[in-house]
Amino acid sequence: MLWGGDEIVALNRRTALARLTEVAARDLIPFAGRAVRRAKRAADQLAYRTLGPDFEERNLALKAHYQDKGGDPFGLDTEFTKYMAMVTSVAHRLWFRTSVYGIENVPSGGALLVSNHSGQFPLDGMMIAASMFMDAQPPRLVRAMVEKWAQTMPYISLLFSRTGQVVGVPDNCRRLLERDELILVFPEGARGVSKPFSKRYQLQDFGPGFMRMAMEMGVPIIPVAVVGAEEQYVNVGNLEWAAKFLGAPALPLLPQLLIPGGQLPLPTKYHIYFGEPMSFEGDPDDDELVEEQAWLVKQNIQNMLGQGLRSRQNIFF
Amino acid sequence: MSEPLDDDDSRDELDEYGDTDEYGDTDEALSDDLRRGRVRREEDREGASRDDRIDSGAVVVTGICGRLGRRLARVLHRERQVVGLDRRPFPQKPKDIEHHTIDIRRKKAQDIFRNQNIGALVHLGVMHNPRGNSEEHHSWNLAGFQKLLEYVQRHRVPKLVVLSSANVYGPRPDNAQFLREDAPLLGAGAFSDIRDLVELDMLTQSFFWKHARTETVILRPTHILGSVRNAPSNYLRLNTVPTLAGFDPMIQTVHEDDVVRAIRLALQPGVRGIYNIAGPAPVPLSKMLRKLGRAQAAFPHSLAKMALDRMWKMHVSSFPAPELDFIRYVCMVDDSRARSAMGYEHQHDLDSTLHAIDAGRWVGST
């Protein structure tokens, strides 16, 4: 009885806005909900046909893993991640037809995946994540550190946090490593991703932050080389002044965007090489040592890139 | 612990208030050297007897008439003597609580400290009303608090507990997911109304370093939910909760009774320092609203900011526009220090914390 009384009071206190929202919730949302459910079912079926029964199993394994851990404090939503994983996995299997080598080198605990960065848009990160999801046993979720300005953008910030990507501050990285997570780092940063076509497969300067973190936390570094991303968009130069004006990290000139259909990346074949784990020790405040060891990782990745390029027959096949 | 820097000050105070000082230091002829020696001996004895004094003395609670203050008083007065200090009257006050309806800036407030053995001061009396006159606010929050610090120092109150807030860190796009106690206090950068709280927190920190004789504790709880009339509780009490389109940050909450529990733990002898306080594991704002069964309406940030600014100026809304950042970016704390050092544990899970805001909403209105 008490509750009934409360409800009447609550209804009387409703504002016009509340009533409008209620109409929306009662009449429009079920309609939209049906459409969403239908779309989800269709997507599930498509995933089953293109990616095999494996996809759903891997999803369940990932979900169970995070449930055992008592959820994720960074805002990861495994249900949402499933659909993002679907999109990336389709691109991984069908568009880029990715070949993955040495994925058994990735240990089961916390580790840093350190990779070259290329391709104008960070699709290489998505493909590495898709490899860890589709090809690793058991499936792993890759957590990347994203730029701070991404947090200020509506929906984009949401997309990142729901898929388990976190703001790039050292404390977050430490916390994730303590939780045995796999962290993807691109030490070249924007310098690597937006370099012109003429500099393809030449590693840019490595920031030393990843090495400091690995030494401090005592976690292994897995060098990763991605071959095939450099040719997906052909960059003829960067407009630095325009990038500065817009506050963006870079503004590449991509002529192919003007051709109809050229907005999609070229369907190059991706080869992703996971190297053997590298362990480092020492004082993380010793700048010289940090630089030296970061250089070792860089050389290792450069060698892996060279080998990958030599064994590649064709850019597209 | 370093030697307290206030020897000169306290000696001056002894001169001025010589005849009423609790140490009965009335002999003006006492030579300086002798007195210094005496102060030193006093300190040694104090270290040993401080624990007893914290436990045996009365607890002065400022802002006792607020909702949190009354809750604390109800718990505390069963165990020890409680003295209330507030401008507001205390209706339905338990009989054994001594309440003084005075402004903390008035000289009379000192009598409370002078006339009896005070074991601790709990400062809850931070004024938060963003509608209020900002000058009056500033004077109350800082001048008033400085007076209190003076009394604590002069009458050697062995324990000081200040309720600050995790808001002093501020919601920012580059915040770590969980902020530790050593994170910079940048809350006033985008939201200037919070300046008082940041300054008060800083004042307490400098007091902590200067006056080692007093065990100073700063508590920085995250969003407190319950019968309290603070912004997060008021926000979740709205019939239709406005949110920002495309933003759904993780939100941390804590039940008001868990904060009361933390204050009681902070009153234990031996506890000093800064402690973040949080409740159950954080969840996205949208999940919180779903759990509460609230209708939500999402607006783009620029529109919401403009509209809220107008509404604030027209006195239609009680939320200042910069508070929108709290539903845009994360501002969460790592409370592991309180859990390990102070033995703090939250006892209310997410459901009971959230539903606490509706408790006593319709029945009665005290």
XYZ file of C-alpha atoms in Angstrom:
683
model
C 0.000 0.000 0.000
C 2.774 2.317 0.934
C 4.381 1.832 -2.422
C 1.157 2.531 -4.262
C 0.864 5.846 -2.491
C 4.409 6.725 -3.322
C 3.853 6.049 -6.961
C 0.922 8.431 -7.181
C 2.952 11.153 -5.553
C 5.778 10.366 -7.933
C 3.482 10.604 -10.961
C 2.086 13.939 -9.867
C 5.549 15.292 -9.491
C 6.555 14.274 -13.002
C 7.607 17.104 -15.238
C 6.519 17.482 -18.834
C 9.929 16.242 -19.867
C 9.462 13.113 -17.791
C 6.097 12.414 -19.404
C 7.555 12.879 -22.869
C 10.375 10.505 -22.047
C 7.874 8.072 -20.687
C 5.901 8.079 -23.925
C 9.154 7.461 -25.728
C 10.067 4.663 -23.372
C 6.675 3.011 -23.562
C 5.920 3.298 -27.267
C 9.032 4.087 -29.225
C 11.688 2.112 -27.411
C 9.945 -1.286 -27.733
C 9.736 -0.637 -31.460
C 13.378 0.348 -31.658
C 14.216 -2.519 -29.315
C 12.623 -5.013 -31.702
C 14.639 -3.589 -34.581
C 17.842 -3.755 -32.538
C 17.124 -7.329 -31.497
C 16.479 -8.291 -35.086
C 19.712 -6.639 -36.189
C 21.606 -8.427 -33.413
C 20.182 -11.770 -34.473
C 21.112 -11.126 -38.085
C 24.620 -10.106 -37.024
C 24.970 -13.224 -34.901
C 23.955 -15.393 -37.832
C 26.304 -13.575 -40.190
C 29.125 -14.010 -37.697
C 28.354 -17.685 -37.423
C 28.491 -18.095 -41.185
C 31.601 -16.027 -41.811
C 33.618 -16.647 -38.650
C 32.435 -20.119 -37.682
C 31.058 -21.427 -34.376
C 34.408 -20.569 -32.857
C 33.496 -16.872 -32.574
C 30.656 -17.351 -30.128
C 32.717 -19.770 -28.017
C 35.538 -17.276 -27.775
C 33.115 -14.600 -26.738
C 31.739 -16.726 -23.959
C 35.245 -17.572 -22.780
C 36.132 -13.884 -22.603
C 32.925 -13.023 -20.813
C 33.482 -15.791 -18.262
C 37.038 -14.597 -17.732
C 35.917 -11.096 -16.768
C 33.020 -12.372 -14.727
C 35.434 -14.485 -12.682
C 37.466 -11.365 -12.057
C 34.382 -9.587 -10.735
C 33.950 -7.190 -13.631
C 36.206 -4.539 -15.019
C 36.623 -1.182 -13.282
C 37.578 0.565 -16.512
C 34.125 0.285 -18.041
C 34.582 -2.712 -20.339
C 31.262 -4.118 -21.544
C 31.738 -7.632 -22.933
C 28.351 -7.603 -24.656
C 29.213 -4.450 -26.576
C 32.740 -5.658 -27.236
C 31.306 -8.735 -28.919
C 29.866 -6.661 -31.757
C 33.033 -4.619 -32.117
C 35.001 -7.859 -32.171
C 32.654 -9.099 -34.887
C 33.408 -6.145 -37.139
C 37.172 -6.345 -36.579
C 37.219 -10.106 -36.953
C 35.414 -9.922 -40.292
C 37.983 -7.364 -41.469
C 40.750 -9.569 -40.060
C 39.578 -12.718 -41.801
C 37.942 -11.482 -44.997
C 39.320 -8.071 -45.923
C 42.945 -8.272 -44.826
C 43.096 -12.115 -44.754
C 45.592 -11.852 -41.923
C 48.311 -14.458 -41.438
C 49.440 -14.685 -37.825
C 52.822 -16.111 -36.791
C 54.176 -16.964 -33.349
C 51.086 -16.078 -31.328
C 52.050 -18.824 -28.842
C 54.859 -16.472 -27.742
C 52.332 -14.328 -25.879
C 52.413 -15.384 -22.204
C 49.242 -15.890 -20.203
C 49.932 -13.166 -17.634
C 50.438 -9.439 -17.948
C 52.665 -8.315 -20.809
C 53.332 -5.434 -23.167
C 52.784 -5.953 -26.879
C 55.115 -3.467 -28.566
C 54.445 -2.971 -32.256
C 55.308 -0.817 -35.227
C 52.564 1.628 -36.098
C 51.499 2.379 -39.639
C 48.679 2.819 -42.110
C 47.300 6.357 -41.485
C 44.381 4.942 -39.490
C 45.119 2.703 -36.499
C 43.705 -0.421 -38.133
C 46.902 -2.283 -37.260
C 45.966 -2.052 -33.583
C 42.542 -3.466 -34.346
C 44.053 -6.335 -36.314
C 46.471 -7.213 -33.514
C 43.518 -7.206 -31.119
C 41.508 -9.381 -33.527
C 44.425 -11.836 -33.736
C 44.541 -12.134 -29.964
C 40.804 -12.664 -29.969
C 40.471 -15.086 -32.904
C 43.805 -16.908 -32.940
C 45.133 -16.989 -29.382
C 44.282 -19.851 -27.046
C 42.513 -18.876 -24.779
C 41.240 -15.640 -26.395
C 42.632 -12.464 -24.890
C 41.361 -8.932 -24.901
C 44.002 -6.395 -25.877
C 43.907 -3.173 -23.894
C 45.403 -0.127 -25.535
C 46.245 3.259 -24.113
C 44.340 5.947 -25.982
C 44.994 9.650 -26.387
C 43.551 11.959 -23.753
C 41.690 14.085 -26.288
C 39.660 11.043 -27.306
C 37.985 11.277 -23.898
C 36.551 14.694 -24.722
C 34.718 13.455 -27.815
C 31.193 12.143 -27.399
C 30.559 8.541 -28.474
C 34.223 8.010 -29.290
C 35.110 8.102 -25.605
C 32.241 5.717 -24.988
C 33.338 3.362 -27.761
C 36.841 3.229 -26.326
C 35.878 2.649 -22.728
C 33.219 0.022 -23.527
C 35.756 -1.974 -25.522
C 38.265 -1.833 -22.701
C 40.576 0.877 -23.999
C 41.863 3.243 -21.321
C 43.274 6.742 -21.036
C 47.017 6.730 -21.588
C 48.377 7.603 -18.156
C 51.039 5.435 -16.464
C 48.893 4.709 -13.433
C 46.216 3.058 -15.573
C 48.863 0.929 -17.257
C 50.221 -0.233 -13.900
C 46.773 -1.118 -12.689
C 46.024 -3.152 -15.812
C 49.319 -5.028 -15.628
C 48.591 -5.874 -12.009
C 45.362 -7.411 -13.244
C 47.335 -9.585 -15.717
C 46.087 -7.730 -18.760
C 47.733 -7.558 -22.162
C 48.649 -4.038 -23.183
C 49.305 -2.857 -26.697
C 51.831 -0.055 -27.101
C 52.899 1.838 -30.199
C 56.080 3.598 -29.069
C 56.248 5.505 -32.364
C 52.843 7.055 -31.680
C 51.505 9.496 -34.254
C 54.971 9.761 -35.860
C 54.589 6.182 -37.046
C 50.985 5.998 -38.094
C 50.992 9.066 -40.334
C 54.373 8.775 -42.010
C 54.423 9.219 -45.808
C 54.551 6.266 -48.196
C 58.226 6.885 -48.977
C 59.146 6.021 -45.378
C 57.200 2.766 -45.238
C 58.595 0.061 -42.946
C 61.168 2.454 -41.466
C 60.641 2.640 -37.730
C 60.413 6.166 -36.331
C 61.811 7.218 -32.948
C 60.618 5.108 -30.041
C 59.290 6.857 -26.946
C 60.907 5.258 -23.884
C 57.789 5.093 -21.690
C 57.006 1.455 -22.475
C 60.485 0.333 -21.419
C 60.276 2.198 -18.124
C 56.947 0.514 -17.450
C 58.266 -2.959 -18.312
C 61.283 -2.504 -16.032
C 59.208 -1.106 -13.198
C 56.533 -3.777 -13.333
C 58.824 -6.661 -14.319
C 56.628 -7.739 -17.219
C 57.882 -9.185 -20.521
C 57.778 -7.281 -23.807
C 56.480 -9.122 -26.859
C 57.804 -7.454 -30.020
C 55.177 -7.383 -32.769
C 55.751 -6.640 -36.445
C 52.814 -5.824 -38.708
C 53.479 -6.173 -42.444
C 50.844 -5.012 -44.898
C 49.363 -2.021 -43.120
C 51.717 0.486 -44.746
C 50.134 0.036 -48.177
C 46.472 0.238 -47.144
C 46.447 4.025 -47.612
C 49.026 5.835 -49.672
C 50.126 9.027 -47.946
C 51.796 11.589 -50.226
C 52.544 14.085 -47.454
C 51.320 15.656 -44.248
C 49.769 19.091 -43.778
C 51.466 20.092 -40.586
C 50.063 23.600 -40.327
C 46.515 22.326 -40.806
C 47.014 19.632 -38.202
C 48.295 22.246 -35.792
C 45.314 24.455 -36.577
C 42.849 21.630 -35.938
C 44.694 20.353 -32.888
C 44.893 16.901 -34.469
C 48.062 14.791 -34.206
C 48.486 14.738 -38.019
C 46.630 15.493 -41.226
C 47.813 13.170 -44.012
C 47.122 13.785 -47.714
C 45.480 10.645 -49.077
C 44.564 10.993 -52.772
C 42.678 7.697 -52.786
C 39.977 9.217 -50.572
C 38.777 11.153 -53.637
C 38.098 8.003 -55.659
C 34.690 6.419 -55.001
C 35.283 3.438 -52.758
C 38.807 4.621 -52.016
C 37.754 5.550 -48.513
C 38.057 1.901 -47.602
C 41.604 0.716 -47.047
C 43.162 -1.196 -49.919
C 42.717 -4.932 -49.320
C 46.373 -5.649 -48.671
C 47.294 -8.917 -47.008
C 48.337 -8.494 -43.383
C 51.118 -10.554 -41.815
C 51.419 -10.218 -38.054
C 54.553 -11.592 -36.385
C 54.699 -12.082 -32.611
C 58.325 -12.340 -31.466
C 59.736 -14.109 -28.461
C 59.218 -12.417 -25.078
C 62.017 -10.061 -24.022
C 62.610 -9.456 -20.319
C 64.423 -6.432 -18.955
C 65.771 -5.531 -15.575
C 67.327 -2.491 -13.988
C 66.493 0.866 -12.558
C 63.615 2.451 -14.492
C 64.996 5.906 -13.612
C 68.306 5.214 -15.359
C 67.557 7.101 -18.596
C 70.584 5.799 -20.454
C 69.755 2.177 -19.704
C 66.103 2.739 -20.614
C 67.053 4.244 -23.988
C 69.518 1.478 -24.676
C 67.043 -1.281 -23.960
C 64.278 0.487 -25.892
C 66.703 0.561 -28.819
C 67.138 -3.217 -28.530
C 63.394 -3.710 -28.853
C 63.294 -1.348 -31.812
C 66.086 -3.254 -33.582
C 64.303 -6.518 -32.929
C 61.081 -5.230 -34.484
C 63.010 -3.768 -37.434
C 64.600 -7.180 -38.045
C 61.238 -8.902 -37.833
C 59.841 -6.384 -40.331
C 62.770 -7.061 -42.694
C 62.251 -10.806 -42.530
C 58.524 -10.409 -43.039
C 59.049 -8.180 -46.087
C 61.557 -10.583 -47.625
C 59.217 -13.539 -47.284
C 56.241 -11.614 -48.664
C 55.428 -12.603 -52.265
C 52.833 -9.979 -53.084
C 51.290 -6.989 -51.361
C 47.758 -8.231 -51.991
C 48.095 -12.033 -51.805
C 58.173 13.196 13.424
C 59.709 16.623 12.910
C 59.705 19.161 15.675
C 56.586 21.281 15.657
C 57.289 24.691 14.245
C 54.816 26.481 16.372
C 56.738 26.824 19.596
C 57.015 30.582 19.298
C 53.398 30.921 18.386
C 52.169 28.799 21.193
C 54.271 30.698 23.686
C 52.717 33.932 22.497
C 49.353 32.374 22.919
C 50.288 31.236 26.398
C 51.035 34.843 27.302
C 47.825 36.124 25.902
C 45.570 33.467 27.278
C 47.763 32.576 30.210
C 45.200 32.495 32.948
C 42.665 30.336 31.221
C 44.925 27.913 29.457
C 44.180 24.295 30.239
C 47.706 23.792 31.472
C 47.095 26.454 34.080
C 50.220 28.278 33.015
C 49.531 31.379 35.066
C 52.950 32.221 36.395
C 54.060 35.178 34.275
C 57.406 35.238 36.032
C 58.372 31.850 34.682
C 61.605 32.286 32.781
C 61.721 31.571 29.086
C 64.192 28.736 29.422
C 62.192 27.040 32.070
C 59.103 27.362 30.017
C 60.766 25.946 26.953
C 61.906 22.959 28.973
C 58.449 22.546 30.260
C 56.963 22.593 26.795
C 59.440 19.924 25.769
C 58.514 17.703 28.722
C 54.921 18.368 27.963
C 55.469 17.015 24.454
C 57.032 13.796 25.683
C 54.242 13.164 28.051
C 51.802 14.137 25.377
C 52.988 11.443 22.996
C 52.153 8.829 25.583
C 48.959 10.320 26.858
C 47.568 11.480 23.527
C 45.845 8.189 22.918
C 44.056 8.415 26.244
C 43.060 11.982 25.624
C 41.622 11.147 22.196
C 39.563 8.366 23.702
C 38.449 10.105 26.880
C 37.781 13.624 25.624
C 34.628 14.908 24.020
C 34.239 15.076 20.245
C 33.334 18.459 18.827
C 31.401 18.122 15.574
C 30.959 21.220 13.413
C 28.085 21.225 10.967
C 26.363 18.706 13.197
C 22.920 19.810 12.014
C 23.501 18.713 8.460
C 22.141 15.347 7.476
C 25.503 13.662 7.670
C 26.319 15.412 10.947
C 23.129 14.216 12.581
C 23.807 10.673 11.442
C 27.293 10.818 12.845
C 26.021 12.304 16.116
C 23.432 9.553 16.524
C 26.130 6.901 16.233
C 28.810 8.685 18.182
C 26.862 9.861 21.236
C 26.318 6.276 22.357
C 30.020 5.784 22.855
C 31.318 9.126 24.009
C 30.488 12.700 24.731
C 29.530 14.736 21.674
C 29.518 18.521 21.430
C 27.711 20.068 18.488
C 28.809 23.344 16.933
C 26.598 24.800 14.251
C 24.816 28.002 13.313
C 21.608 26.051 12.903
C 19.525 24.647 15.761
C 19.500 20.882 16.296
C 15.899 19.642 16.401
C 15.232 16.230 17.962
C 18.662 16.290 19.503
C 19.572 13.305 21.692
C 19.579 14.484 25.299
C 23.205 13.816 26.062
C 24.550 15.860 23.158
C 25.630 19.338 24.120
C 24.811 21.706 21.271
C 26.003 25.271 20.735
C 24.144 27.353 18.199
C 26.956 29.735 17.328
C 28.932 30.888 14.352
C 32.392 29.294 14.360
C 33.891 32.675 13.585
C 32.671 34.115 16.879
C 35.011 34.339 19.834
C 32.484 32.432 21.903
C 33.263 29.277 19.964
C 36.589 29.169 21.722
C 34.955 28.687 25.104
C 33.935 25.203 24.051
C 37.564 24.279 23.628
C 38.662 26.197 26.703
C 36.210 24.870 29.210
C 36.394 21.149 28.757
C 38.601 18.315 27.752
C 38.242 17.987 23.992
C 39.505 14.743 22.501
C 38.824 15.464 18.849
C 37.388 17.923 16.394
C 35.414 16.621 13.431
C 34.920 19.351 10.841
C 31.887 18.704 8.677
C 30.853 22.329 8.510
C 31.994 23.083 4.981
C 29.420 25.229 3.253
C 28.574 23.964 -0.229
C 25.597 26.011 -1.288
C 26.565 27.229 -4.764
C 23.702 29.731 -4.714
C 25.050 31.478 -1.674
C 27.096 34.645 -1.635
C 30.585 33.576 -2.605
C 32.256 36.118 -0.337
C 30.291 34.914 2.650
C 31.152 31.375 1.665
C 34.799 32.109 1.459
C 34.833 33.809 4.812
C 32.887 31.022 6.489
C 34.806 28.198 4.944
C 38.284 29.610 5.291
C 38.293 32.300 7.961
C 36.044 30.175 10.124
C 38.110 27.089 9.601
C 41.325 28.950 10.312
C 39.858 30.008 13.647
C 39.082 26.386 14.393
C 42.625 25.358 13.543
C 43.831 28.044 15.907
C 41.723 26.627 18.740
C 42.913 23.113 18.000
C 46.498 24.268 18.179
C 46.085 26.512 21.217
C 44.122 24.011 23.275
C 46.128 21.052 22.023
C 43.235 19.052 20.721
C 44.923 15.748 19.924
C 42.796 14.803 16.933
C 41.430 16.664 13.934
C 39.260 15.009 11.284
C 38.324 17.074 8.227
C 35.774 15.871 5.722
C 37.029 17.015 2.341
C 35.821 15.387 -0.876
C 37.111 13.518 -3.909
C 35.783 16.477 -5.875
C 38.996 18.302 -5.047
C 40.697 16.170 -7.707
C 38.085 17.203 -10.236
C 36.637 15.293 -13.190
C 39.139 15.571 -16.038
C 39.657 13.807 -19.365
C 43.226 12.868 -18.423
C 42.453 11.519 -14.967
C 43.791 8.118 -14.063
C 40.892 5.727 -13.607
C 41.518 5.657 -9.851
C 43.218 8.629 -8.255
C 45.499 8.127 -5.305
C 45.851 10.513 -2.408
C 48.933 12.133 -3.941
C 47.145 13.206 -7.132
C 47.120 16.992 -7.626
C 44.004 18.862 -6.518
C 42.851 20.297 -9.824
C 39.151 20.407 -9.083
C 38.915 24.184 -9.073
C 40.378 24.477 -12.569
C 37.078 24.120 -14.384
C 34.705 24.609 -11.481
C 35.661 27.641 -9.454
C 32.961 27.183 -6.807
C 34.971 24.312 -5.446
C 37.922 26.601 -4.733
C 36.974 26.900 -1.063
C 37.083 23.161 -0.582
C 40.458 22.820 -2.297
C 41.897 25.620 -0.165
C 40.455 24.098 2.972
C 42.000 20.765 2.090
C 45.357 22.486 1.529
C 45.057 24.403 4.804
C 44.507 21.151 6.628
C 47.502 19.612 4.877
C 49.789 22.420 5.977
C 48.392 22.147 9.491
C 49.174 18.441 9.373
C 52.847 19.166 8.690
C 53.240 22.105 11.038
C 51.540 20.684 14.098
C 52.633 17.124 14.605
C 51.117 17.050 18.080
C 47.658 16.846 16.596
C 46.765 13.732 14.655
C 45.254 15.214 11.529
C 43.101 13.147 9.195
C 41.685 14.324 5.878
C 38.947 12.147 4.416
C 38.166 12.491 0.736
C 35.031 10.462 0.091
C 33.706 10.062 -3.412
C 30.049 10.910 -4.268
C 28.105 10.419 -1.038
C 24.593 9.063 -1.540
C 21.826 8.946 1.013
C 19.449 11.312 2.698
C 22.080 14.034 2.289
C 21.257 17.022 0.130
C 24.388 17.066 -1.994
C 24.653 17.400 -5.757
C 25.008 13.694 -6.636
C 22.082 12.633 -4.452
C 19.947 15.498 -5.733
C 20.885 14.644 -9.304
C 19.875 11.009 -8.946
C 16.654 12.094 -7.242
C 15.458 13.952 -10.352
C 12.414 12.393 -11.959
C 13.980 12.588 -15.366
C 17.708 12.498 -15.192
C 19.446 14.496 -17.907
C 22.624 12.911 -19.244
C 25.137 13.864 -21.900
C 24.774 12.196 -25.277
C 27.809 10.054 -26.020
C 29.215 10.156 -22.510
C 28.676 7.511 -19.893
C 31.514 7.625 -17.382
C 32.125 5.130 -14.623
C 30.795 6.540 -11.365
C 31.832 5.672 -7.863
C 29.518 6.150 -4.926
C 29.568 5.653 -1.188
C 26.721 5.283 1.284
C 26.442 8.027 3.900
C 26.642 5.453 6.680
C 29.891 4.137 5.260
C 31.255 7.678 5.456
C 30.116 7.838 9.083
C 31.958 4.556 9.618
C 35.097 6.029 8.055
C 34.892 9.090 10.322
C 34.651 6.845 13.383
C 37.684 4.895 12.218
C 39.551 8.153 11.667
C 38.878 9.045 15.296
C 40.900 6.053 16.479
C 44.198 6.994 18.118
C 47.158 6.525 15.807
C 45.340 7.221 12.533
C 46.675 10.220 10.632
C 47.046 11.313 7.020
C 44.883 11.602 3.928
C 42.443 8.871 2.997
C 40.238 8.463 -0.039
C 36.949 6.788 0.772
C 34.845 4.878 -1.734
C 32.018 2.395 -1.598
C 31.088 -0.454 -3.948
C 32.826 -1.051 -7.289
C 32.137 1.668 -9.866
C 29.516 1.219 -12.583
C 28.599 3.279 -15.645
C 26.146 6.103 -14.995
C 23.582 4.510 -17.336
C 23.593 1.307 -15.315
C 23.046 3.289 -12.146
C 20.006 5.017 -13.649
C 18.633 1.717 -14.890
C 18.983 0.239 -11.428
C 17.138 3.198 -9.962
C 14.474 2.965 -12.656
C 14.905 6.613 -13.610
C 13.934 7.952 -17.005
C 16.877 9.597 -18.671
C 17.097 12.197 -21.385
C 20.377 12.675 -23.234
C 21.477 16.058 -24.561
C 24.568 17.067 -26.524
C 27.141 18.621 -24.239
C 27.223 22.075 -25.844
C 23.454 22.354 -25.702
C 23.265 21.059 -22.156
C 25.920 23.484 -21.025
C 24.210 26.454 -22.619
C 20.788 25.479 -21.299
C 22.042 24.750 -17.814
C 23.882 28.052 -17.702
C 20.668 29.894 -18.587
C 18.619 27.841 -16.160
C 21.131 28.457 -13.400
C 20.997 32.200 -13.973
C 17.204 32.124 -14.001
C 17.201 30.124 -10.773
C 15.400 27.216 -12.409
C 18.131 24.665 -11.845
C 20.175 24.036 -8.751
C 23.152 22.682 -10.672
C 25.839 25.055 -11.909
C 26.925 24.280 -15.480
C 30.522 23.213 -14.676
C 29.116 20.321 -12.665
C 28.288 18.700 -16.006
C 31.864 17.474 -16.081
C 30.990 15.026 -13.326
C 28.744 13.146 -15.752
C 31.247 13.571 -18.583
C 34.631 12.484 -17.232
C 35.783 10.090 -14.539
C 36.653 11.289 -11.066
C 37.181 8.121 -9.062
C 39.496 7.378 -6.194
C 41.638 4.496 -5.049
C 40.698 3.881 -1.425
C 43.088 0.986 -0.807
C 45.008 3.136 1.687
C 41.952 3.587 3.900
C 41.217 -0.106 3.639
C 44.691 -1.276 4.600
C 45.795 1.412 7.067
C 42.526 2.295 8.738
C 40.661 -0.996 8.366
C 37.869 0.696 6.463
C 35.357 -1.510 4.652
C 32.168 -0.452 2.931
C 29.106 -2.319 4.141
C 26.473 -1.097 1.714
C 26.468 -2.668 -1.721
C 25.516 -0.796 -4.850
C 21.786 -1.414 -4.553
C 21.456 -0.256 -0.995
C 23.753 2.725 -1.658
C 21.661 3.833 -4.621
C 18.320 3.310 -2.963
C 19.460 5.250 0.088
C 18.723 8.471 -1.797
C 15.027 7.686 -1.778
C 14.909 6.757 1.889
C 12.929 9.355 3.778
C 12.076 11.095 0.555
C 8.329 11.131 1.008
C 7.946 10.239 4.652
C 8.798 13.201 6.794
C 11.254 15.734 5.526
C 13.728 16.275 8.285
